[in-house]
PDB file of C-alpha atoms in Angstrom:
ATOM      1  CA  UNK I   1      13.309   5.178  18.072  1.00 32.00           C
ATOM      2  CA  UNK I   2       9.722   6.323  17.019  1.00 39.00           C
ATOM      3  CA  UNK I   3       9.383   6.425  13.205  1.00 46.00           C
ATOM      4  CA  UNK I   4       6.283   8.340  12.755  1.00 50.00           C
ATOM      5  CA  UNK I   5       6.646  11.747  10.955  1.00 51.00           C
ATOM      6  CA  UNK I   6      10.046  10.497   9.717  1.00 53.00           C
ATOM      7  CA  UNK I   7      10.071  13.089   7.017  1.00 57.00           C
ATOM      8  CA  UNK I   8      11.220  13.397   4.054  1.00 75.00           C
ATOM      9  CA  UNK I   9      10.975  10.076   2.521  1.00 88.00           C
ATOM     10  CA  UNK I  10      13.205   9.763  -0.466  1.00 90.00           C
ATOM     11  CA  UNK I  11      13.371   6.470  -1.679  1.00 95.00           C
ATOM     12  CA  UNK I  12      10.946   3.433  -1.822  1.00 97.00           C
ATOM     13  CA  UNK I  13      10.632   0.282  -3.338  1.00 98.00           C
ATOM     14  CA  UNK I  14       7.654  -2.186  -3.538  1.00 98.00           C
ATOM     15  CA  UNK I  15       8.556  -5.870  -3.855  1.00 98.00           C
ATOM     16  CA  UNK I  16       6.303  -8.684  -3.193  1.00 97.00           C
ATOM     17  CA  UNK I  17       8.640 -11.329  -4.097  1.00 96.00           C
ATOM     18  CA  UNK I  18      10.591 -13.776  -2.086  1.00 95.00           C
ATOM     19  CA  UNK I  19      13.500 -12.546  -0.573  1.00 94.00           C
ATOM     20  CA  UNK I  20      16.370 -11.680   0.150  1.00 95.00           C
ATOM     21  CA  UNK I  21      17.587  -9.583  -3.109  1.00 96.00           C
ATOM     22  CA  UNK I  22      20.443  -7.703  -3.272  1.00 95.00           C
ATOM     23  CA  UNK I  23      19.518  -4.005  -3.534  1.00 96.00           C
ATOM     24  CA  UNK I  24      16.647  -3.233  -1.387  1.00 97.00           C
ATOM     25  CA  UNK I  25      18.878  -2.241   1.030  1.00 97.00           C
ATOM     26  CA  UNK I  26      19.599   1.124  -0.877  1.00 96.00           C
ATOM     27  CA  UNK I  27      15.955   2.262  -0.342  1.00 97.00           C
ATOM     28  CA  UNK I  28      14.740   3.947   2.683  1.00 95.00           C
ATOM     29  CA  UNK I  29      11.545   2.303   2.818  1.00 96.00           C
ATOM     30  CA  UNK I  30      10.509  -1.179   1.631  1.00 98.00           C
ATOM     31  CA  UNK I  31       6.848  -2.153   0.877  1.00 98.00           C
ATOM     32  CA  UNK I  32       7.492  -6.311   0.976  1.00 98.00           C
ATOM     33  CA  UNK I  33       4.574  -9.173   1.169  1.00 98.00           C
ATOM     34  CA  UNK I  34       5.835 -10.695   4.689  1.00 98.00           C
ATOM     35  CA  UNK I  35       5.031 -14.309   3.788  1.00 96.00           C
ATOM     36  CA  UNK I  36       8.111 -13.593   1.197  1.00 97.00           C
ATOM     37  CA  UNK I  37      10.649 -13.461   4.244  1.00 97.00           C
ATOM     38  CA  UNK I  38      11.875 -14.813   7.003  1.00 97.00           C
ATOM     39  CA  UNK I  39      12.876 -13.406  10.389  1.00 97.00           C
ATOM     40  CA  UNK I  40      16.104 -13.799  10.059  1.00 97.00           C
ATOM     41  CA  UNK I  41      16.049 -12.285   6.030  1.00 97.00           C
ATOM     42  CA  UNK I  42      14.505  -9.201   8.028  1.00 98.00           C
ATOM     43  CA  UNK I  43      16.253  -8.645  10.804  1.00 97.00           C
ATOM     44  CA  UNK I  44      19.716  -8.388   8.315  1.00 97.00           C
ATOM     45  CA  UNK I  45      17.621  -6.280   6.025  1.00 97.00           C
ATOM     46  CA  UNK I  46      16.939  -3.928   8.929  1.00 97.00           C
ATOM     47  CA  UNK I  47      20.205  -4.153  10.149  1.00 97.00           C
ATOM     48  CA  UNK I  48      21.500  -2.417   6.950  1.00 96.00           C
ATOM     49  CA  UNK I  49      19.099   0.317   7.632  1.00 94.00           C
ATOM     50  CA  UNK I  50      16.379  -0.285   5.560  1.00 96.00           C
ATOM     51  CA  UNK I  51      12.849   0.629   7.191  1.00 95.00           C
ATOM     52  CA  UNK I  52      10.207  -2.504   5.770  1.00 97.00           C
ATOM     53  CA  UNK I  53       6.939  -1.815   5.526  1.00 98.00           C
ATOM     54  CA  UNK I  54       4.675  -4.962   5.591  1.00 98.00           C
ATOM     55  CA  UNK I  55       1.865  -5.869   2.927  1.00 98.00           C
ATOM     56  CA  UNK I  56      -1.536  -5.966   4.389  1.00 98.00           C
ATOM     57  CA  UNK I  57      -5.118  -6.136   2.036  1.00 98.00           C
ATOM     58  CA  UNK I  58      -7.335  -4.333   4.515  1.00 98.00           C
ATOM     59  CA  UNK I  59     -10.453  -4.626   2.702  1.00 98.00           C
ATOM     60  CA  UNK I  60     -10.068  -7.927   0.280  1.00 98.00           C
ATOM     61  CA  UNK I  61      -9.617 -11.246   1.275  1.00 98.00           C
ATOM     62  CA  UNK I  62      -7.846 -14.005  -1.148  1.00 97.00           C
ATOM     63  CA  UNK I  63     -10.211 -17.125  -1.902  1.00 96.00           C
ATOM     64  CA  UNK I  64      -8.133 -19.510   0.301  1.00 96.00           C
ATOM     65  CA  UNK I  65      -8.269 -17.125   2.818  1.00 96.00           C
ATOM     66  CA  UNK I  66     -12.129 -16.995   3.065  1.00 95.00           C
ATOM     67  CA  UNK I  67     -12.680 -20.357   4.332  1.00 95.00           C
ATOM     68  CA  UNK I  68     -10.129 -20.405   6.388  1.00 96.00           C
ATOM     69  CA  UNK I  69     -10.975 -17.244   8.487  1.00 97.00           C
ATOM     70  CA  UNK I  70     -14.869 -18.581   8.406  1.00 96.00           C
ATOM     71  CA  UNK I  71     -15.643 -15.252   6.816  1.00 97.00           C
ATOM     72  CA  UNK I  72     -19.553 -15.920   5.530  1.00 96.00           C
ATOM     73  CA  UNK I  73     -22.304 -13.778   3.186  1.00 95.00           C
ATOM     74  CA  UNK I  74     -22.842 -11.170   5.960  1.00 96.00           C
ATOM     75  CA  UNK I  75     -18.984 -10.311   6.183  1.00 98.00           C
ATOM     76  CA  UNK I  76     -18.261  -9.582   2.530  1.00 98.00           C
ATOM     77  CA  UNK I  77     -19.260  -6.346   0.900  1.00 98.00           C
ATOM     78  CA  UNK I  78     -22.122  -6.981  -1.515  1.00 97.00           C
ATOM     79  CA  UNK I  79     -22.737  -4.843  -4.509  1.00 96.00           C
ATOM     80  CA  UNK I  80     -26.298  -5.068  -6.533  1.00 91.00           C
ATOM     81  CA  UNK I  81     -27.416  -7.436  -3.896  1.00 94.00           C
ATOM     82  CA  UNK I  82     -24.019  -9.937  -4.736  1.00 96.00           C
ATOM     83  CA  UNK I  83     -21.000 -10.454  -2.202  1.00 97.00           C
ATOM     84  CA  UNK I  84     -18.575  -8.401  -4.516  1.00 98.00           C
ATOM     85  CA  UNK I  85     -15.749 -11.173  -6.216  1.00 97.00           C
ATOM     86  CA  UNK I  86     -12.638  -9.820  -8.097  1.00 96.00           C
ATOM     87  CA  UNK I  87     -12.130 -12.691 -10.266  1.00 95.00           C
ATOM     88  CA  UNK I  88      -9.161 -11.256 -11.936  1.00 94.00           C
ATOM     89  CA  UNK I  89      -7.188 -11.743  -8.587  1.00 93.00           C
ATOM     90  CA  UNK I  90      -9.245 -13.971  -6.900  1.00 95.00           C
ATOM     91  CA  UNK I  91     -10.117 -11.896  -3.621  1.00 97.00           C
ATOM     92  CA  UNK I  92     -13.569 -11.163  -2.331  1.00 98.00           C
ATOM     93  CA  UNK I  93     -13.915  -7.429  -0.977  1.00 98.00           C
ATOM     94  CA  UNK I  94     -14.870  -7.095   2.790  1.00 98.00           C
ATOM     95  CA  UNK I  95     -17.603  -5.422   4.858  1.00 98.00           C
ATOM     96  CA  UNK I  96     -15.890  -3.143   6.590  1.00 98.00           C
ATOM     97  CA  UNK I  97     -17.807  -3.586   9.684  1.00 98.00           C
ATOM     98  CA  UNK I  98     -17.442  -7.433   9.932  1.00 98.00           C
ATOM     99  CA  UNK I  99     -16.254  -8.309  13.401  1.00 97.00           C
ATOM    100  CA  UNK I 100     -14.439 -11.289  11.951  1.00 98.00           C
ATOM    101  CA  UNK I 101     -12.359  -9.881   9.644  1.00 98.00           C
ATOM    102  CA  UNK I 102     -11.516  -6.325  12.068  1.00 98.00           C
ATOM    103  CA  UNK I 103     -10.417  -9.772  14.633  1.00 98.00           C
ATOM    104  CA  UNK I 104      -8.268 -11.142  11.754  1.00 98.00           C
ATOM    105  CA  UNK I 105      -6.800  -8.077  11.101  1.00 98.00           C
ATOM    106  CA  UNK I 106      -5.706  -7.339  14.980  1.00 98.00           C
ATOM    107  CA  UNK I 107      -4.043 -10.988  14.958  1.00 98.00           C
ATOM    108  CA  UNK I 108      -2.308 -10.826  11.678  1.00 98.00           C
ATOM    109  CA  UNK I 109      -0.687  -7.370  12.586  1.00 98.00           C
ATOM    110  CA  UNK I 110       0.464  -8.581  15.895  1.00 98.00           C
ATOM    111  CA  UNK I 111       2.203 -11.247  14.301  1.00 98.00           C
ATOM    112  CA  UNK I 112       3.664  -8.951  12.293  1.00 98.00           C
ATOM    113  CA  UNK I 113       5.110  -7.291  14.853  1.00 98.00           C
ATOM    114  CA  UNK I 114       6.663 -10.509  16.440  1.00 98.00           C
ATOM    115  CA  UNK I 115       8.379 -10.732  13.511  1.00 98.00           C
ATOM    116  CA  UNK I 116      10.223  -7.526  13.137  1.00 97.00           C
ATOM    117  CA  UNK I 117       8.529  -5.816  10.881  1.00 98.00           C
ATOM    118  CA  UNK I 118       8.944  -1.869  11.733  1.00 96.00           C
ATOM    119  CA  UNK I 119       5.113  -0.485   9.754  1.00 96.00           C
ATOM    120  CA  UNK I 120       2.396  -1.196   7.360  1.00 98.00           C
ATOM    121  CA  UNK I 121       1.199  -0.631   4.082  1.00 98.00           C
ATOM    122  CA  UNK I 122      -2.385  -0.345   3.890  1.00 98.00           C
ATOM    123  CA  UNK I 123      -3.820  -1.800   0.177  1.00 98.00           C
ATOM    124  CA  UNK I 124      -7.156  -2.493  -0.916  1.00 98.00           C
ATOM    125  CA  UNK I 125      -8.675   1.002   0.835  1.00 98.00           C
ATOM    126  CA  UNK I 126      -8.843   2.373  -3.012  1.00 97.00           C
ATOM    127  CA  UNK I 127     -12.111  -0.146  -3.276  1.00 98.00           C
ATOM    128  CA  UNK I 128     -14.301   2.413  -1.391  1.00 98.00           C
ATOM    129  CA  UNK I 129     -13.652   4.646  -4.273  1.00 97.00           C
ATOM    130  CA  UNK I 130     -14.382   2.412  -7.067  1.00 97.00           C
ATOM    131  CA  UNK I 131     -17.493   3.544  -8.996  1.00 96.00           C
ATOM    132  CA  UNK I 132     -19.502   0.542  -8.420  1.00 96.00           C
ATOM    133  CA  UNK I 133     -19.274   1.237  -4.755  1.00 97.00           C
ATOM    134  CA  UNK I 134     -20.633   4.094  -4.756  1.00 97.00           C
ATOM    135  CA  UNK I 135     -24.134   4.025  -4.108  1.00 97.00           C
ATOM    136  CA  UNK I 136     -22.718   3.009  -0.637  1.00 98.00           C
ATOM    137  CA  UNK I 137     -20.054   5.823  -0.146  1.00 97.00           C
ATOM    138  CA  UNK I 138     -22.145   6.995   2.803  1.00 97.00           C
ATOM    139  CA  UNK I 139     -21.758   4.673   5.212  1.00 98.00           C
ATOM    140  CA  UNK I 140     -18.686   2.710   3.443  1.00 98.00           C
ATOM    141  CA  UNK I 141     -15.779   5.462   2.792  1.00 98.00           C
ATOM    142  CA  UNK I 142     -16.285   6.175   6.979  1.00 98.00           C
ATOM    143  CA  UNK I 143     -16.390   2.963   7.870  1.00 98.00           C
ATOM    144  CA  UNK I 144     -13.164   2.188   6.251  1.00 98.00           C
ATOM    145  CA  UNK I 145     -11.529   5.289   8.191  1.00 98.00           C
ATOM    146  CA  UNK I 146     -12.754   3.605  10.872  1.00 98.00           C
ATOM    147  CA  UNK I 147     -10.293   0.029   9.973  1.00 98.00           C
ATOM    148  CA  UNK I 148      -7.422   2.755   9.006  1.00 98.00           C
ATOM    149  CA  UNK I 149      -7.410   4.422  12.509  1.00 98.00           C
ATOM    150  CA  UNK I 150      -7.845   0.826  14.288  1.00 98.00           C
ATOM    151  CA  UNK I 151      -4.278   0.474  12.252  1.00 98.00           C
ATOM    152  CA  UNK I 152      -2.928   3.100  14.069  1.00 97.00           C
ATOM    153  CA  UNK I 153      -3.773   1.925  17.393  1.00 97.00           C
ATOM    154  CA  UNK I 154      -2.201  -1.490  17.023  1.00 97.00           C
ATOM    155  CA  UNK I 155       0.568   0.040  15.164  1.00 96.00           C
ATOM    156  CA  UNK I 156       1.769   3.088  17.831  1.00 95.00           C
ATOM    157  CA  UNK I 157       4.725   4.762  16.818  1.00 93.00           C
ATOM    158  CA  UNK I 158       5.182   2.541  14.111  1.00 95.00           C
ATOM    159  CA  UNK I 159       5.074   3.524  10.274  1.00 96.00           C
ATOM    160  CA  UNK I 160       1.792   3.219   8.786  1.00 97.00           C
ATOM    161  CA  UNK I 161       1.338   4.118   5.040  1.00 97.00           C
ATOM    162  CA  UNK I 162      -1.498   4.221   2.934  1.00 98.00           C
ATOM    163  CA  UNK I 163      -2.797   3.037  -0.844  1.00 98.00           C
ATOM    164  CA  UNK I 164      -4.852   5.069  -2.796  1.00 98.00           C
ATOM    165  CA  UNK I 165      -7.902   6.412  -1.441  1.00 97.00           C
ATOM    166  CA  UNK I 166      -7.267  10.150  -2.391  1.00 96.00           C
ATOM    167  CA  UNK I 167     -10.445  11.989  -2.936  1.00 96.00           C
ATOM    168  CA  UNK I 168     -12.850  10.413  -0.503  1.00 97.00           C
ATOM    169  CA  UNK I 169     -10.819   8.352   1.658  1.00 98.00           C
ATOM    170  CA  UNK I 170      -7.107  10.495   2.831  1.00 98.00           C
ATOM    171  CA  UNK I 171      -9.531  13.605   3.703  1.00 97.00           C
ATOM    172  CA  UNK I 172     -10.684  11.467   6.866  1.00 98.00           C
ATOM    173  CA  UNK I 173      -7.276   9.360   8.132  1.00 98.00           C
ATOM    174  CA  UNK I 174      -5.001  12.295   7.456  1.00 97.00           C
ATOM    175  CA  UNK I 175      -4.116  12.711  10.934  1.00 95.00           C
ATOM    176  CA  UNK I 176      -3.772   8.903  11.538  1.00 96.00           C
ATOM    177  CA  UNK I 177      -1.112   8.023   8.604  1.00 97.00           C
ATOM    178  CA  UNK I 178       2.392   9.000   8.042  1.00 96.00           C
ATOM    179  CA  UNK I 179       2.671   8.377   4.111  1.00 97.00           C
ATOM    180  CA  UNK I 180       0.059   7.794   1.280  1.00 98.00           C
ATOM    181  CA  UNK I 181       1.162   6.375  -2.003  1.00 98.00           C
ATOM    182  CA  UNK I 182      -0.709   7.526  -5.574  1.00 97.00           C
ATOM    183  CA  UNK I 183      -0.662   3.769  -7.129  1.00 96.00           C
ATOM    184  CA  UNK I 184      -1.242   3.723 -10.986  1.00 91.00           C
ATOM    185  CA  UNK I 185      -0.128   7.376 -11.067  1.00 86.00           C
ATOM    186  CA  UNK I 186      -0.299   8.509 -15.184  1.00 83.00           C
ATOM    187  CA  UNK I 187       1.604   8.837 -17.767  1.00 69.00           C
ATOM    188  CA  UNK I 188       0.939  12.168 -17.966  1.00 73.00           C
ATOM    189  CA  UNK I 189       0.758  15.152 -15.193  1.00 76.00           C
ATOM    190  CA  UNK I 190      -1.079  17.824 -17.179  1.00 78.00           C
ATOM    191  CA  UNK I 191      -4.627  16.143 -16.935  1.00 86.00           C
ATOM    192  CA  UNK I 192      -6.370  18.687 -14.766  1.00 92.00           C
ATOM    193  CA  UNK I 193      -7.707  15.247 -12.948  1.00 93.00           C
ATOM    194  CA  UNK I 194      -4.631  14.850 -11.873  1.00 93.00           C
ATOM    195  CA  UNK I 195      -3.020  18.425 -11.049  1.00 93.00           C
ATOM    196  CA  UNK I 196      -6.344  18.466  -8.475  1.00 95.00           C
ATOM    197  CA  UNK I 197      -4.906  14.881  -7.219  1.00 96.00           C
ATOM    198  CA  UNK I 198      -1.298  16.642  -6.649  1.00 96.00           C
ATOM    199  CA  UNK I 199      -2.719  19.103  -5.104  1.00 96.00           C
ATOM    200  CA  UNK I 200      -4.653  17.160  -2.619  1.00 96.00           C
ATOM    201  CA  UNK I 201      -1.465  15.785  -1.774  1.00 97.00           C
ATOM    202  CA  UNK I 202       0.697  18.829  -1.789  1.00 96.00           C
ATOM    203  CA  UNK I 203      -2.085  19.654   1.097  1.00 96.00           C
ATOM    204  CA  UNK I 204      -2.318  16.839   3.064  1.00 96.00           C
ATOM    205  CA  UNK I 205       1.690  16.723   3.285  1.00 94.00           C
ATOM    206  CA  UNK I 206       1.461  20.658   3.899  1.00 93.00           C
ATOM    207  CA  UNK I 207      -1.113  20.275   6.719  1.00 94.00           C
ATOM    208  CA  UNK I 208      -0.638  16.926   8.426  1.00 94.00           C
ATOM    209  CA  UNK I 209       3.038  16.087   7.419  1.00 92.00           C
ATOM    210  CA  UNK I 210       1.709  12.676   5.249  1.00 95.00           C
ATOM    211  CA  UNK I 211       4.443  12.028   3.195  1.00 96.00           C
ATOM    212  CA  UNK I 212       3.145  11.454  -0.522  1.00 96.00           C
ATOM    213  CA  UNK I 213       4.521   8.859  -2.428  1.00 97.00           C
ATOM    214  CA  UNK I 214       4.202   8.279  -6.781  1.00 96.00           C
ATOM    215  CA  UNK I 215       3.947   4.601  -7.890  1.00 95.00           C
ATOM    216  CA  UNK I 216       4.493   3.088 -10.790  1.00 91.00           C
ATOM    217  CA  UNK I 217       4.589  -0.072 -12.720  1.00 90.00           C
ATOM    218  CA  UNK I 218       6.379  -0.678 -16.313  1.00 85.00           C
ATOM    219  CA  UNK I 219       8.611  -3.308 -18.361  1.00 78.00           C
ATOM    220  CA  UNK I 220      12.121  -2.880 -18.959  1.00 67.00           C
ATOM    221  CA  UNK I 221      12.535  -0.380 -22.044  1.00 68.00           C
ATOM    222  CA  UNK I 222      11.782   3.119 -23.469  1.00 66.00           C
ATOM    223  CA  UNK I 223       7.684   2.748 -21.794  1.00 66.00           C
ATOM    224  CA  UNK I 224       9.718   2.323 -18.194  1.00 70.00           C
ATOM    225  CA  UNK I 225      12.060   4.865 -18.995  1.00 76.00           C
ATOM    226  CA  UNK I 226       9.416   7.235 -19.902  1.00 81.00           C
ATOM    227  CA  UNK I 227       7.215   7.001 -17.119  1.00 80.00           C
ATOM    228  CA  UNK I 228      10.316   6.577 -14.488  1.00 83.00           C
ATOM    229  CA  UNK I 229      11.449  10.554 -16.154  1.00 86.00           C
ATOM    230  CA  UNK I 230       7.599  11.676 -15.602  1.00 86.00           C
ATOM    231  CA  UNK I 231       7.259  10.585 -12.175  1.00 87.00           C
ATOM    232  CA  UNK I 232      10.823  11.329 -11.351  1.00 88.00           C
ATOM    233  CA  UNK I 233      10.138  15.215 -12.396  1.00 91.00           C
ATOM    234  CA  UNK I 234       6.499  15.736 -10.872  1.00 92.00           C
ATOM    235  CA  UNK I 235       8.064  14.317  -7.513  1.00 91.00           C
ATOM    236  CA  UNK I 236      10.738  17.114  -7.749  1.00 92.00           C
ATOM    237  CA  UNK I 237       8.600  19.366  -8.629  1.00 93.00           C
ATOM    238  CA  UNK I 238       6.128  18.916  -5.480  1.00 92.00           C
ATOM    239  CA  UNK I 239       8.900  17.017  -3.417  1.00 92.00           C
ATOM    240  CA  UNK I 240       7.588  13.025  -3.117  1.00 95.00           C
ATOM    241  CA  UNK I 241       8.744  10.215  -3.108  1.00 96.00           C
ATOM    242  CA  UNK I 242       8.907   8.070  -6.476  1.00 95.00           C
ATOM    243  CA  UNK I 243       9.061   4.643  -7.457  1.00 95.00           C
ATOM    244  CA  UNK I 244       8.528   2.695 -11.281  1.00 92.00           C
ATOM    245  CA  UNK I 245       8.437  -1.715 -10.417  1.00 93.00           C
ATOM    246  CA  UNK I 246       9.960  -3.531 -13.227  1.00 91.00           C
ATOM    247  CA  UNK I 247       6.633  -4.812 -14.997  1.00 86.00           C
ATOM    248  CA  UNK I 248       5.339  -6.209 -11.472  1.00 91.00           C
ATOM    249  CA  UNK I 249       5.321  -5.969  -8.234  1.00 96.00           C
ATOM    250  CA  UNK I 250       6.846  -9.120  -8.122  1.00 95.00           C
ATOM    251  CA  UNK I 251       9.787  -9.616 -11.045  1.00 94.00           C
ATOM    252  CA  UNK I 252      12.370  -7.791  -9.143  1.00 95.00           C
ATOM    253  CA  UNK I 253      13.304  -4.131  -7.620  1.00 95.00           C
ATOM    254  CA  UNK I 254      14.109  -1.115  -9.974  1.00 93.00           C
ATOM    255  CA  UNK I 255      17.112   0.587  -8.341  1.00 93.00           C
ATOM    256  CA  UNK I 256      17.522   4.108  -7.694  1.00 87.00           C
ATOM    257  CA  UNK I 257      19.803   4.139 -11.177  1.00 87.00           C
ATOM    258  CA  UNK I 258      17.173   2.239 -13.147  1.00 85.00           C
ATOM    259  CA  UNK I 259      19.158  -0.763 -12.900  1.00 89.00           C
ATOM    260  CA  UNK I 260      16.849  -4.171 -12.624  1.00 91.00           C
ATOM    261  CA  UNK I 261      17.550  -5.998 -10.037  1.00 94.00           C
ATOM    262  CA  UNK I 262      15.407  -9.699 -10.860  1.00 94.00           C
ATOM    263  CA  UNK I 263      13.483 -11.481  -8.126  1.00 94.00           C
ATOM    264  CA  UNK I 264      15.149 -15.205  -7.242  1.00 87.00           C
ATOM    265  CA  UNK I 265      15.105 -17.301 -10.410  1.00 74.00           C
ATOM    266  CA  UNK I 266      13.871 -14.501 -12.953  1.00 65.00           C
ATOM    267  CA  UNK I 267      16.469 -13.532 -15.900  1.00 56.00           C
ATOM    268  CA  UNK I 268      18.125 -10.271 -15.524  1.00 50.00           C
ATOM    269  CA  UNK I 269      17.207  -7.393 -17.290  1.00 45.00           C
ATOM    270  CA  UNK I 270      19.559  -6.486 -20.081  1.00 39.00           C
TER     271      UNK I 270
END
């Protein structure tokens, strides 16, 4: 059954953990890192009607990837004359015209699809926004359409959401995506900033049927509480999709009741 323009979405989670855990299966949608599961983990998940979305970086590479794929000076995005390094997470950001790394990229999501999972969730794409890129906006922001709608292709009917990349970026893939998520979406909604960014998304959903979806990340406790009630009432108000992660992306899954549910091995929350 085709999933594209599966509309409304009303619950998502984003895990990047190892799983199974007990709970995902009440969302709609779940963002997971693939290397975290198994076939087998997945197909169950599925079976209980859960839709997973799989974790690609479309424009950064880890470090231990980089050697591995071959990827050299000429296919890494340089900034100030420097291949541009994230040492904070370790990952080098791509040239979004590298042959290479477009190759990689049509191998690693038809694996993914031998393995069951039923769409994508396209991260890193928010880097073509980032203010030291953008002496190179030009020729960068349409270049990265260009990996977005090579996504589609391999990915059909299949879901295919998108991270970040609101104000230059989701103008130009529209038509090629089925959700985009607002990641680091603040604390407050009365920053004009950010009524233009609701906006943009009221829009796109209005126009191209993009589902929007508001992401979060906070610790257990009144700061988690408090940003779970703000994004909980601007998605009501303009009819997203929500979702708060307990402190990462990683430590567990925040269920639709604002229960914690802790990743494998982690403490539960009190």
């Amino acid at each position: 059954m085709p999933l594209r323009r599966r509309l409304p979405v009303r619950t998502f989670c984003v895990y990047y953990g190892h799983g199974p855990l007990p709970g995902i299966e009440t969302f709609e949608l779940a963002v997971l890192e693939p290397a975290g599961w198994t076939r087998r983990q997945l197909a169950e998940l599925k079976a209980r009607g859960t839709v997973p979305l799989a974790y690609v970086s479309v424009l950064e590479a880890p470090g231990w990837l980089r050697p591995r794929l071959g990827l050299e000076a000429g296919d890494l995005l340089e900034i100030q004359g420097k291949p541009w390094h994230k040492p904070e997470f370790d990952t080098w950001v791509i040239d979004p015209r590298s042959t290479r790394w477009r190759r990689h990229l049509q191998e690693h999501i038809g694996q993914l699809w031998e393995d069951g999972w039923e769409g994508l969730f396209l991260d890193t794409l928010g880097d073509v926004e980032d203010a030291r890129a953008e002496p190179l906006s030009h020729w960068l922001v349409p270049q990265a359409a260009d990996l977005v709608r090579m996504c589609r292709q391999l990915a059909g009917e299949r879901f295919l959401a998108m991270n970040n990349g609101l104000w230059l970026l989701l103008p130009l893939v529209a038509p090629a995506i089925d959700a985009v998520a607002w990641e680091g979406f603040p604390s407050s909604a009365a920053e004009p900033w950010v009524q233009a960014g609701l906006e943009r998304l009221l829009d796109t959903a209005t126009r191209w049927g993009v589902q929007p979806m508001l992401l979060g990340t906070a610790p257990a406790g009144a700061a988690a509480d408090s940003l779970a009630e703000q994004l909980r009432a601007t998605a009501a108000r303009y009819g997203f999709a929500w979702y708060v992660a307990p402190g990462s992306y990683t430590a567990g899954v925040r269920l639709p009741d604002g229960r914690v549910r802790p990743a494998p091995g982690r403490r539960s929350s009190p």
